[in-house]
Amino acid sequence: MKPQDPPKTYRVKSFGCQMNVYDGERMGELLDARGLTPAADGEDADLVVLNTCHIREKAAEKIYSDIGRLTKGKTQAKAPMIAVAGCVAQAEGEEIMKRAPAVSMVVGPQAYHRLPEMLDRAAKGERATDTDMPAIAKFDSLPERRLPSGEGEGGAGARRNRFPTAFLTVQEGCDKFCTYCVVPYTRGAEISRPFADLVHEARRLVERGAREITLLGQNVNAWAGADAKGHTIGLDGLIRGLAKLPELLRIRYTTSHPNDFTEGLVRCHAEVEKLMPYLHLPVQSGSDRVLKAMNRQHTTAGYLRLLEQMRAARPDIALSGDFIVGFPGETEAEFEATLSLVDEVGYAQAYSFKYSPRPGTPAAAMDRQIAPEVMDERLQRLQARINRDQIAFNAASVGKVCDVLVERRGKFAGQWLGKSPWLQSVWFVDEAGGGLDGGGVAIGDMVRARMVEAGGNSVRGELIGAGEAVTVR
Ligand code: 5AD
Ligand code: SF4
């Protein structure tokens, strides 16, 4: 590879989970600290970081087509510098380097703090791969969370509220080794970031306008640490600690494993007002035989007991889950057990996927892989049930009054979009605000609304006391 001009602009494209979104933001901040600037919308960037996901299907193939698109018809001098990051980089770094000569850098999810050094090497024409796994070292060497450019420390003024929701990775990696999953291989062993670092980072996020923080981890409820007094605490202690930040109004967390749930965390849902009444708790299957083959280490009964405890602690809690259909050997009766579980729980929202064999995982080598058409058919049936319940959940909200955290403008004048405590998208019109740039509501406000009309994916709200002081900041 020839030496390349050092890039001036960059674009980070993140695929997959929220943890990748968080990593993508941090990579952007690293590049900002190096003096690069984000490429303007619609303009080519000098450096493109493809922050990839390996959890399902042809994610790797997608990278090669993206690389093809970025380099098509361009000489090396004209093509952008390309870095492949994320879980595909971790799992298939060497292969990417071999197959895609246009790629200058391959950097795993635990090594992206070294991106600046790699950039220097790439500018000299050296190709570099870094897929080490020093997770804590990464967090220690990332720069401070920055306030958006142009804002001073303390960030006063109207622009403060542009980032009302933020992600904060508190835990990474997984020791569970579900037999279908690549995460333990791509993200490595479970690690928890220290309490003090998290409080510090949360404070920075709040300073730049965050009113809601979602704590992220592959197994977020396995988070463990020590508080300021040196007492051992779990995720519940972390939540209680963060709830003390006065300007932080909402806390969420995802994703949890049923076996790492503690009584303390259940109690948190009853006692900590800032902790939102929403729980994403994947179960994957409603059949105990399939759960065993998946090495989930819990039963459907254990899962349902946990949900009962949750509902006792927080009766209005909205439940969400993940499901896999077509795991090797799944029979029609076993799939129907999943449908029954869905019926029994009544999810507010849920995600379902066709099983996808991941190279190197035990399930990929299992007998009785399920035919694609069977998987398609099962997925459709499962999604129909889930949609039915989601519509029912939204319909049951009609008439309720709740706080809505305003996240962005809608498509038409005076329209705003935000989230209810139950993570529903709520839209409303601020008539008193007088259209697009009138006063009234602003991004980052917490407004009170009555939910008046339910759709499948959103709910229409009406401001309460519109025209008066509607914000509950
Ligand atoms: N195939 C299909 N779905 C998967 N998931 C994880 N691994 C696979 C796989 N190999 C799903 C699980 C998990 C979610 C993040 O992705 O449902 O909870
Ligand atoms: Fe993957 Fe299972 Fe770990 Fe979740 S708990 S990240 S599904 S191995």
Coordinates of C-alpha atoms and ligand atoms in Angstrom, one line a residue:
M1 CA 0.0 0.0 0.0
K2 CA 1.3 3.5 -0.9
P3 CA 1.7 6.2 1.7
Q4 CA -1.6 8.1 2.0
D5 CA -2.3 11.7 2.9
P6 CA -3.3 12.0 6.6
P7 CA -7.1 12.1 6.6
K8 CA -8.8 15.4 7.5
T9 CA -12.4 14.2 7.7
Y10 CA -14.0 11.0 8.9
R11 CA -17.2 9.1 9.1
V12 CA -18.0 6.2 11.5
K13 CA -20.7 3.8 10.4
S14 CA -21.9 1.6 13.2
F15 CA -23.9 -1.5 12.7
G16 CA -25.6 -3.8 15.2
C17 CA -26.1 -3.2 18.9
Q18 CA -26.2 -0.1 21.1
M19 CA -22.7 -1.0 22.4
N20 CA -21.4 -0.5 18.9
V21 CA -23.2 2.9 18.8
Y22 CA -21.4 3.8 22.0
D23 CA -18.0 2.6 20.6
G24 CA -18.6 4.5 17.4
E25 CA -19.2 7.7 19.4
R26 CA -16.0 7.1 21.3
M27 CA -14.0 6.5 18.1
G28 CA -15.4 9.7 16.7
E29 CA -14.2 11.6 19.9
L30 CA -10.7 10.0 19.5
L31 CA -10.5 11.2 15.9
D32 CA -11.8 14.7 16.9
A33 CA -9.0 14.8 19.5
R34 CA -6.6 14.2 16.7
G35 CA -7.9 17.2 14.8
L36 CA -10.1 15.3 12.3
T37 CA -13.6 16.6 11.7
P38 CA -16.7 14.6 10.9
A39 CA -17.5 14.7 7.1
A40 CA -20.6 16.8 6.3
D41 CA -23.8 15.0 5.4
G42 CA -23.6 13.8 1.8
E43 CA -19.9 14.4 1.4
D44 CA -17.2 11.8 1.0
A45 CA -15.0 11.3 4.1
D46 CA -11.2 10.9 3.9
L47 CA -11.4 8.1 6.5
V48 CA -14.3 5.7 6.8
V49 CA -14.6 3.5 9.9
L50 CA -16.9 0.5 9.4
N51 CA -17.9 -0.5 12.9
T52 CA -19.2 -4.0 12.3
C53 CA -21.5 -6.5 13.9
H54 CA -21.0 -10.3 13.8
I55 CA -24.1 -11.5 15.7
R56 CA -26.1 -12.8 12.8
E57 CA -26.0 -13.7 9.2
K58 CA -24.0 -12.3 6.4
A59 CA -22.6 -9.4 8.4
A60 CA -19.1 -10.0 7.0
E61 CA -20.3 -10.2 3.5
K62 CA -21.9 -6.8 4.0
I63 CA -18.5 -5.3 4.8
Y64 CA -17.1 -6.4 1.5
S65 CA -19.9 -4.9 -0.4
D66 CA -19.5 -1.6 1.6
I67 CA -15.8 -1.6 0.9
G68 CA -16.5 -2.2 -2.8
R69 CA -18.9 0.7 -2.8
L70 CA -16.4 3.0 -1.2
T71 CA -13.6 2.2 -3.6
K72 CA -15.4 1.5 -6.8
G73 CA -13.8 3.3 -9.8
K74 CA -11.4 5.1 -7.5
T75 CA -7.6 5.0 -7.5
Q76 CA -6.0 4.5 -4.1
A77 CA -5.2 8.3 -4.0
K78 CA -8.9 9.1 -4.4
A79 CA -10.4 6.4 -2.3
P80 CA -11.0 6.9 1.4
M81 CA -8.7 5.3 4.0
I82 CA -10.8 2.4 5.4
A83 CA -10.7 1.0 8.9
V84 CA -12.8 -2.0 9.8
A85 CA -13.7 -2.1 13.5
G86 CA -16.2 -4.0 15.7
C87 CA -16.9 -7.7 16.1
V88 CA -16.2 -8.8 12.5
A89 CA -12.8 -7.2 12.8
Q90 CA -12.2 -9.2 15.9
A91 CA -13.4 -12.5 14.5
E92 CA -12.2 -12.3 11.0
G93 CA -9.4 -9.6 11.0
E94 CA -6.8 -11.6 9.1
E95 CA -9.3 -12.7 6.5
I96 CA -10.4 -9.1 5.9
M97 CA -6.8 -8.0 5.4
K98 CA -6.3 -10.8 2.9
R99 CA -9.6 -10.3 1.0
A100 CA -9.7 -6.5 1.0
P101 CA -6.5 -4.8 0.0
A102 CA -8.2 -1.4 0.3
V103 CA -8.5 -1.8 4.0
S104 CA -5.7 0.0 5.9
M105 CA -6.7 -0.9 9.5
V106 CA -8.5 -3.7 11.3
V107 CA -9.2 -2.9 14.9
G108 CA -11.1 -5.0 17.4
P109 CA -13.7 -3.7 19.9
Q110 CA -11.2 -3.7 22.8
A111 CA -8.4 -2.1 20.9
Y112 CA -9.9 1.0 19.3
H113 CA -8.1 3.4 21.7
R114 CA -5.1 2.6 19.5
L115 CA -6.7 4.0 16.4
P116 CA -4.6 7.2 16.3
E117 CA -1.3 5.2 16.3
M118 CA -2.7 3.0 13.6
L119 CA -3.7 6.1 11.5
D120 CA 0.0 7.2 11.6
R121 CA 1.1 3.9 10.3
A122 CA -1.6 3.8 7.6
A123 CA -0.4 7.3 6.4
K124 CA 3.0 5.7 5.9
G125 CA 1.5 3.0 3.8
E126 CA 1.6 0.3 6.5
R127 CA -1.5 -1.9 7.1
A128 CA -2.2 -2.6 10.7
T129 CA -4.3 -5.1 12.6
D130 CA -5.0 -4.8 16.4
T131 CA -7.3 -7.3 17.9
D132 CA -5.9 -7.4 21.5
M133 CA -8.4 -7.6 24.3
P134 CA -7.3 -5.2 27.0
A135 CA -10.8 -4.0 27.8
I136 CA -10.1 -1.8 30.8
A137 CA -6.9 -0.4 29.2
K138 CA -9.1 0.8 26.4
F139 CA -11.4 2.8 28.7
D140 CA -8.4 4.2 30.6
S141 CA -6.8 5.5 27.5
L142 CA -9.8 7.1 25.8
P143 CA -10.0 10.9 26.0
E144 CA -12.6 12.6 28.3
R145 CA -16.1 12.6 26.9
R146 CA -16.1 15.9 25.0
L147 CA -18.8 18.5 25.0
P148 CA -20.0 19.1 21.4
S149 CA -17.6 21.5 19.6
G150 CA -18.3 25.1 20.0
E151 CA -19.6 24.7 23.6
G152 CA -17.6 25.7 26.5
E153 CA -17.2 23.7 29.7
G154 CA -20.5 23.8 31.5
G155 CA -22.2 24.2 28.2
A156 CA -24.9 26.7 29.0
G157 CA -27.4 27.9 26.5
A158 CA -29.9 26.5 24.1
R159 CA -27.6 24.0 22.4
R160 CA -27.1 22.1 25.7
N161 CA -30.2 20.0 25.1
R162 CA -29.2 18.5 21.8
F163 CA -28.3 15.2 23.4
P164 CA -31.1 14.3 25.7
T165 CA -30.4 10.6 25.6
A166 CA -27.0 8.9 25.9
F167 CA -25.5 5.5 26.1
L168 CA -22.9 4.6 28.8
T169 CA -21.1 1.2 28.5
V170 CA -20.6 0.0 32.0
Q171 CA -19.8 -3.7 31.4
E172 CA -18.4 -5.6 28.5
G173 CA -18.0 -9.2 27.5
C174 CA -19.8 -12.3 28.4
D175 CA -18.9 -15.5 30.3
K176 CA -22.2 -17.3 29.6
F177 CA -21.3 -19.1 26.3
C178 CA -24.7 -19.6 25.0
T179 CA -24.0 -22.2 22.2
Y180 CA -25.3 -20.0 19.4
C181 CA -23.5 -16.8 20.3
V182 CA -20.3 -15.2 19.2
V183 CA -20.1 -12.5 21.8
P184 CA -17.9 -14.4 24.3
Y185 CA -15.4 -14.8 21.5
T186 CA -15.6 -11.3 20.0
R187 CA -16.1 -9.2 23.1
G188 CA -14.1 -11.4 25.5
A189 CA -14.6 -12.1 29.2
E190 CA -16.9 -10.1 31.4
I191 CA -15.4 -6.9 32.8
S192 CA -17.0 -4.1 34.8
R193 CA -15.8 -0.5 34.5
P194 CA -15.1 1.1 37.9
F195 CA -17.8 3.0 39.7
A196 CA -15.9 6.3 40.0
D197 CA -15.2 6.3 36.2
L198 CA -18.8 5.7 35.5
V199 CA -20.1 8.5 37.8
H200 CA -17.5 10.8 36.2
E201 CA -18.6 9.9 32.6
A202 CA -22.3 10.2 33.5
R203 CA -21.6 13.6 34.9
R204 CA -20.0 14.7 31.6
L205 CA -22.9 13.3 29.6
V206 CA -25.4 15.2 31.8
E207 CA -23.3 18.4 31.3
R208 CA -23.7 18.1 27.6
G209 CA -27.4 17.7 27.9
A210 CA -28.3 14.1 28.7
R211 CA -31.5 13.7 30.7
E212 CA -31.6 10.0 30.1
I213 CA -28.7 7.5 30.3
T214 CA -29.0 3.9 29.2
L215 CA -26.4 1.7 30.9
L216 CA -25.0 -0.8 28.5
G217 CA -23.4 -4.2 28.8
Q218 CA -23.7 -7.5 27.1
N219 CA -24.6 -8.8 30.5
V220 CA -25.2 -5.5 32.2
N221 CA -26.7 -7.0 35.4
A222 CA -23.4 -8.8 36.0
W223 CA -21.8 -5.4 36.6
A224 CA -20.0 -5.4 39.9
G225 CA -17.8 -2.8 41.6
A226 CA -17.0 -0.8 44.8
D227 CA -18.7 2.4 45.8
A228 CA -17.0 5.5 47.1
K229 CA -16.8 3.9 50.5
G230 CA -15.3 0.7 49.2
H231 CA -18.4 -1.3 49.6
T232 CA -19.0 -4.0 47.0
I233 CA -22.1 -3.1 44.9
G234 CA -23.9 -4.5 42.0
L235 CA -25.9 -2.8 39.2
D236 CA -28.5 -1.7 41.7
G237 CA -25.9 0.2 43.6
L238 CA -24.6 1.8 40.4
I239 CA -28.2 2.8 39.5
R240 CA -28.8 4.3 43.0
G241 CA -25.4 6.2 42.7
L242 CA -26.2 7.7 39.3
A243 CA -29.8 8.6 40.4
K244 CA -28.2 11.1 42.7
L245 CA -27.1 13.3 39.7
P246 CA -29.8 16.0 39.9
E247 CA -30.1 16.8 36.2
L248 CA -30.3 13.1 35.2
L249 CA -34.0 12.3 35.0
R250 CA -34.1 8.8 33.6
I251 CA -32.0 5.7 33.9
R252 CA -32.4 2.5 31.8
Y253 CA -30.2 -0.5 31.4
T254 CA -29.8 -3.3 28.8
T255 CA -29.2 -6.2 28.2
S256 CA -29.7 -8.5 31.1
H257 CA -29.4 -12.2 31.6
P258 CA -32.0 -13.9 33.9
N259 CA -29.4 -15.6 36.0
D260 CA -27.7 -12.4 37.0
F261 CA -30.8 -10.8 38.4
T262 CA -30.6 -9.9 42.1
E263 CA -33.2 -9.0 44.6
G264 CA -31.6 -5.7 45.0
L265 CA -32.1 -4.9 41.3
V266 CA -35.8 -5.9 41.5
R267 CA -36.1 -3.7 44.6
C268 CA -34.5 -0.8 42.6
H269 CA -37.5 -1.0 40.3
A270 CA -39.8 -0.4 43.2
E271 CA -37.8 2.3 44.9
V272 CA -35.8 4.3 42.4
E273 CA -38.1 6.7 40.7
K274 CA -35.6 7.6 38.0
L275 CA -35.3 4.0 36.9
M276 CA -37.7 3.6 34.1
P277 CA -40.4 0.8 34.2
Y278 CA -39.0 -1.1 31.3
L279 CA -37.1 -4.4 31.2
H280 CA -35.4 -6.0 28.2
L281 CA -34.9 -9.6 29.3
P282 CA -34.1 -12.0 26.5
V283 CA -35.3 -15.6 27.0
Q284 CA -34.7 -16.9 23.4
S285 CA -37.0 -19.9 23.6
G286 CA -40.1 -21.2 25.5
S287 CA -38.8 -24.8 25.4
D288 CA -36.7 -26.1 28.3
R289 CA -35.0 -28.7 26.0
V290 CA -34.0 -25.9 23.6
L291 CA -32.9 -23.7 26.4
K292 CA -30.7 -26.5 27.6
A293 CA -29.2 -27.1 24.2
M294 CA -28.6 -23.3 24.0
N295 CA -26.7 -23.5 27.4
R296 CA -28.9 -20.7 28.7
Q297 CA -28.8 -22.2 32.2
H298 CA -32.3 -21.2 33.1
T299 CA -35.7 -22.7 32.5
T300 CA -38.9 -21.0 31.3
A301 CA -40.4 -21.4 34.8
G302 CA -37.4 -19.6 36.3
Y303 CA -37.8 -16.8 33.8
L304 CA -41.5 -16.4 34.4
R305 CA -40.9 -16.4 38.2
L306 CA -38.5 -13.5 37.7
L307 CA -41.0 -11.6 35.6
E308 CA -43.6 -12.1 38.4
Q309 CA -41.2 -10.6 40.9
M310 CA -40.6 -7.7 38.6
R311 CA -44.3 -7.1 38.2
A312 CA -44.8 -7.3 41.9
A313 CA -42.1 -4.6 42.4
R314 CA -43.3 -2.4 39.5
P315 CA -46.8 -3.3 38.3
D316 CA -46.7 -1.1 35.2
I317 CA -43.4 -2.5 34.0
A318 CA -43.1 -2.9 30.2
L319 CA -41.5 -6.2 29.2
S320 CA -39.3 -6.8 26.2
G321 CA -37.3 -9.9 25.1
D322 CA -35.3 -11.6 22.4
F323 CA -36.2 -14.8 20.7
I324 CA -34.4 -17.1 18.3
V325 CA -36.4 -19.4 16.0
G326 CA -35.1 -22.4 14.3
F327 CA -32.3 -23.3 16.7
P328 CA -30.8 -26.7 15.6
G329 CA -33.3 -29.5 16.4
E330 CA -36.2 -27.2 17.3
T331 CA -39.4 -29.1 16.7
E332 CA -42.8 -27.7 15.8
A333 CA -44.0 -28.4 19.4
E334 CA -40.9 -26.7 20.9
F335 CA -41.5 -23.7 18.7
E336 CA -45.2 -23.6 19.8
A337 CA -43.9 -23.5 23.4
T338 CA -42.2 -20.2 22.5
L339 CA -45.5 -18.9 21.1
S340 CA -47.2 -20.0 24.4
L341 CA -44.6 -18.2 26.4
V342 CA -45.2 -15.0 24.4
D343 CA -48.9 -15.4 25.0
E344 CA -48.3 -15.8 28.7
V345 CA -46.0 -12.8 29.1
G346 CA -47.7 -10.3 26.9
Y347 CA -44.6 -8.3 25.8
A348 CA -44.7 -4.6 25.2
Q349 CA -42.1 -5.1 22.6
A350 CA -39.8 -8.0 21.5
Y351 CA -37.2 -8.9 19.0
S352 CA -37.1 -12.2 17.1
F353 CA -34.4 -13.6 14.9
K354 CA -33.8 -16.6 12.7
Y355 CA -31.1 -18.7 14.1
S356 CA -27.9 -18.0 12.2
P357 CA -24.9 -20.4 12.6
R358 CA -21.9 -18.5 13.7
P359 CA -18.5 -19.9 12.8
G360 CA -16.7 -21.4 15.8
T361 CA -19.8 -21.6 18.1
P362 CA -20.9 -25.1 19.3
A363 CA -24.4 -24.8 17.8
A364 CA -23.0 -24.3 14.3
A365 CA -21.7 -27.9 14.5
M366 CA -25.0 -29.4 15.8
D367 CA -27.0 -31.9 13.9
R368 CA -30.5 -31.1 12.6
Q369 CA -30.1 -27.6 11.4
I370 CA -33.5 -26.2 10.5
A371 CA -34.4 -25.5 6.8
P372 CA -34.6 -21.8 5.9
E373 CA -38.2 -22.0 4.8
V374 CA -39.2 -23.5 8.2
M375 CA -37.4 -20.7 9.9
D376 CA -39.1 -18.1 7.7
E377 CA -42.5 -19.5 8.5
R378 CA -41.8 -19.7 12.3
L379 CA -40.4 -16.2 12.4
Q380 CA -43.6 -14.9 10.7
R381 CA -45.8 -16.6 13.2
L382 CA -43.8 -15.4 16.1
Q383 CA -43.7 -11.8 14.8
A384 CA -47.4 -11.8 14.3
R385 CA -48.0 -12.6 18.0
I386 CA -45.4 -10.1 19.1
N387 CA -47.0 -7.3 16.9
R388 CA -50.4 -8.2 18.3
D389 CA -49.1 -7.7 21.8
Q390 CA -47.3 -4.5 21.0
I391 CA -50.4 -3.0 19.5
A392 CA -52.4 -4.1 22.6
F393 CA -49.8 -2.6 24.9
N394 CA -50.0 0.7 23.1
A395 CA -53.8 0.6 23.0
A396 CA -53.9 0.0 26.7
S397 CA -51.9 3.2 27.2
V398 CA -54.6 5.4 25.8
G399 CA -55.9 7.7 28.5
K400 CA -52.8 7.5 30.6
V401 CA -50.9 10.7 31.5
C402 CA -47.1 10.4 31.5
D403 CA -43.9 12.4 31.1
V404 CA -42.4 12.4 27.6
L405 CA -38.7 13.2 27.1
V406 CA -38.5 15.2 23.9
E407 CA -35.9 13.8 21.6
R408 CA -36.4 15.4 18.2
R409 CA -38.7 17.3 15.8
G410 CA -41.2 15.4 13.8
K411 CA -41.8 15.8 10.0
F412 CA -44.5 18.5 10.1
A413 CA -44.6 22.0 11.7
G414 CA -44.9 21.9 15.5
Q415 CA -44.6 18.1 15.7
W416 CA -42.3 16.6 18.3
L417 CA -41.2 13.1 19.1
G418 CA -40.1 11.7 22.4
K419 CA -40.3 8.6 24.6
S420 CA -42.7 7.6 27.3
P421 CA -41.3 5.9 30.5
W422 CA -42.2 2.6 28.8
L423 CA -40.0 3.4 25.8
Q424 CA -42.9 4.0 23.5
S425 CA -42.4 6.6 20.8
V426 CA -44.9 9.4 21.5
W427 CA -45.5 12.2 19.1
F428 CA -47.5 15.4 19.8
V429 CA -48.1 18.8 18.3
D430 CA -47.1 21.9 20.2
E431 CA -49.7 24.2 18.9
A432 CA -48.9 27.0 21.4
G433 CA -45.3 26.8 20.2
G434 CA -46.4 28.4 17.0
G435 CA -44.9 26.1 14.4
L436 CA -41.4 25.2 13.4
D437 CA -39.3 27.7 15.1
G438 CA -41.7 29.1 17.6
G439 CA -41.0 29.0 21.3
G440 CA -42.6 26.4 23.5
V441 CA -41.1 22.9 23.6
A442 CA -37.4 22.2 23.0
I443 CA -35.4 19.1 22.6
G444 CA -34.4 17.7 26.0
D445 CA -37.6 19.0 27.7
M446 CA -39.7 16.6 29.8
V447 CA -43.2 17.4 29.0
R448 CA -46.4 15.9 30.3
A449 CA -48.8 14.4 27.9
R450 CA -52.0 12.4 27.7
M451 CA -51.8 9.4 25.3
V452 CA -54.8 9.7 23.1
E453 CA -54.4 7.4 20.1
A454 CA -52.3 4.3 19.6
G455 CA -50.6 2.9 16.5
G456 CA -48.4 -0.2 16.2
N457 CA -45.1 1.7 16.5
S458 CA -46.1 4.9 18.2
V459 CA -48.7 6.7 20.3
R460 CA -50.1 10.2 19.7
G461 CA -50.1 12.4 22.8
E462 CA -51.6 15.7 23.7
L463 CA -49.7 18.1 25.8
I464 CA -51.3 18.8 29.1
G465 CA -51.7 22.5 29.8
A466 CA -50.4 23.4 26.3
G467 CA -49.9 27.1 26.1
E468 CA -49.0 27.3 29.8
A469 CA -45.7 26.3 31.2
V470 CA -45.7 22.7 30.0
T471 CA -42.1 21.8 30.7
V472 CA -41.2 19.8 33.8
R473 CA -37.5 20.4 33.4
Ligands
5AD1 N1 -28.6 -16.4 15.6 C1 -29.7 -15.7 15.7 N2 -29.9 -14.8 16.7 C2 -28.8 -14.6 17.6 N3 -28.7 -13.8 18.6 C3 -27.5 -14.0 19.2 N4 -26.8 -14.9 18.5 C4 -27.6 -15.3 17.4 C5 -27.5 -16.2 16.4 N5 -26.4 -17.0 16.2 C6 -29.8 -12.9 19.1 C7 -30.2 -13.3 20.5 C8 -29.6 -12.2 21.4 C9 -29.7 -11.0 20.4 C10 -28.8 -9.9 20.7 O1 -29.3 -11.6 19.2 O2 -31.6 -13.3 20.6 O3 -30.3 -12.0 22.6
SF4_2 FE1 -24.5 -14.2 23.9 FE2 -25.7 -15.7 25.8 FE3 -23.7 -13.9 26.4 FE4 -26.1 -13.0 25.6 S1 -25.7 -14.2 27.5 S2 -24.1 -12.3 25.0 S3 -26.7 -14.5 24.1 S4 -23.5 -15.8 25.2

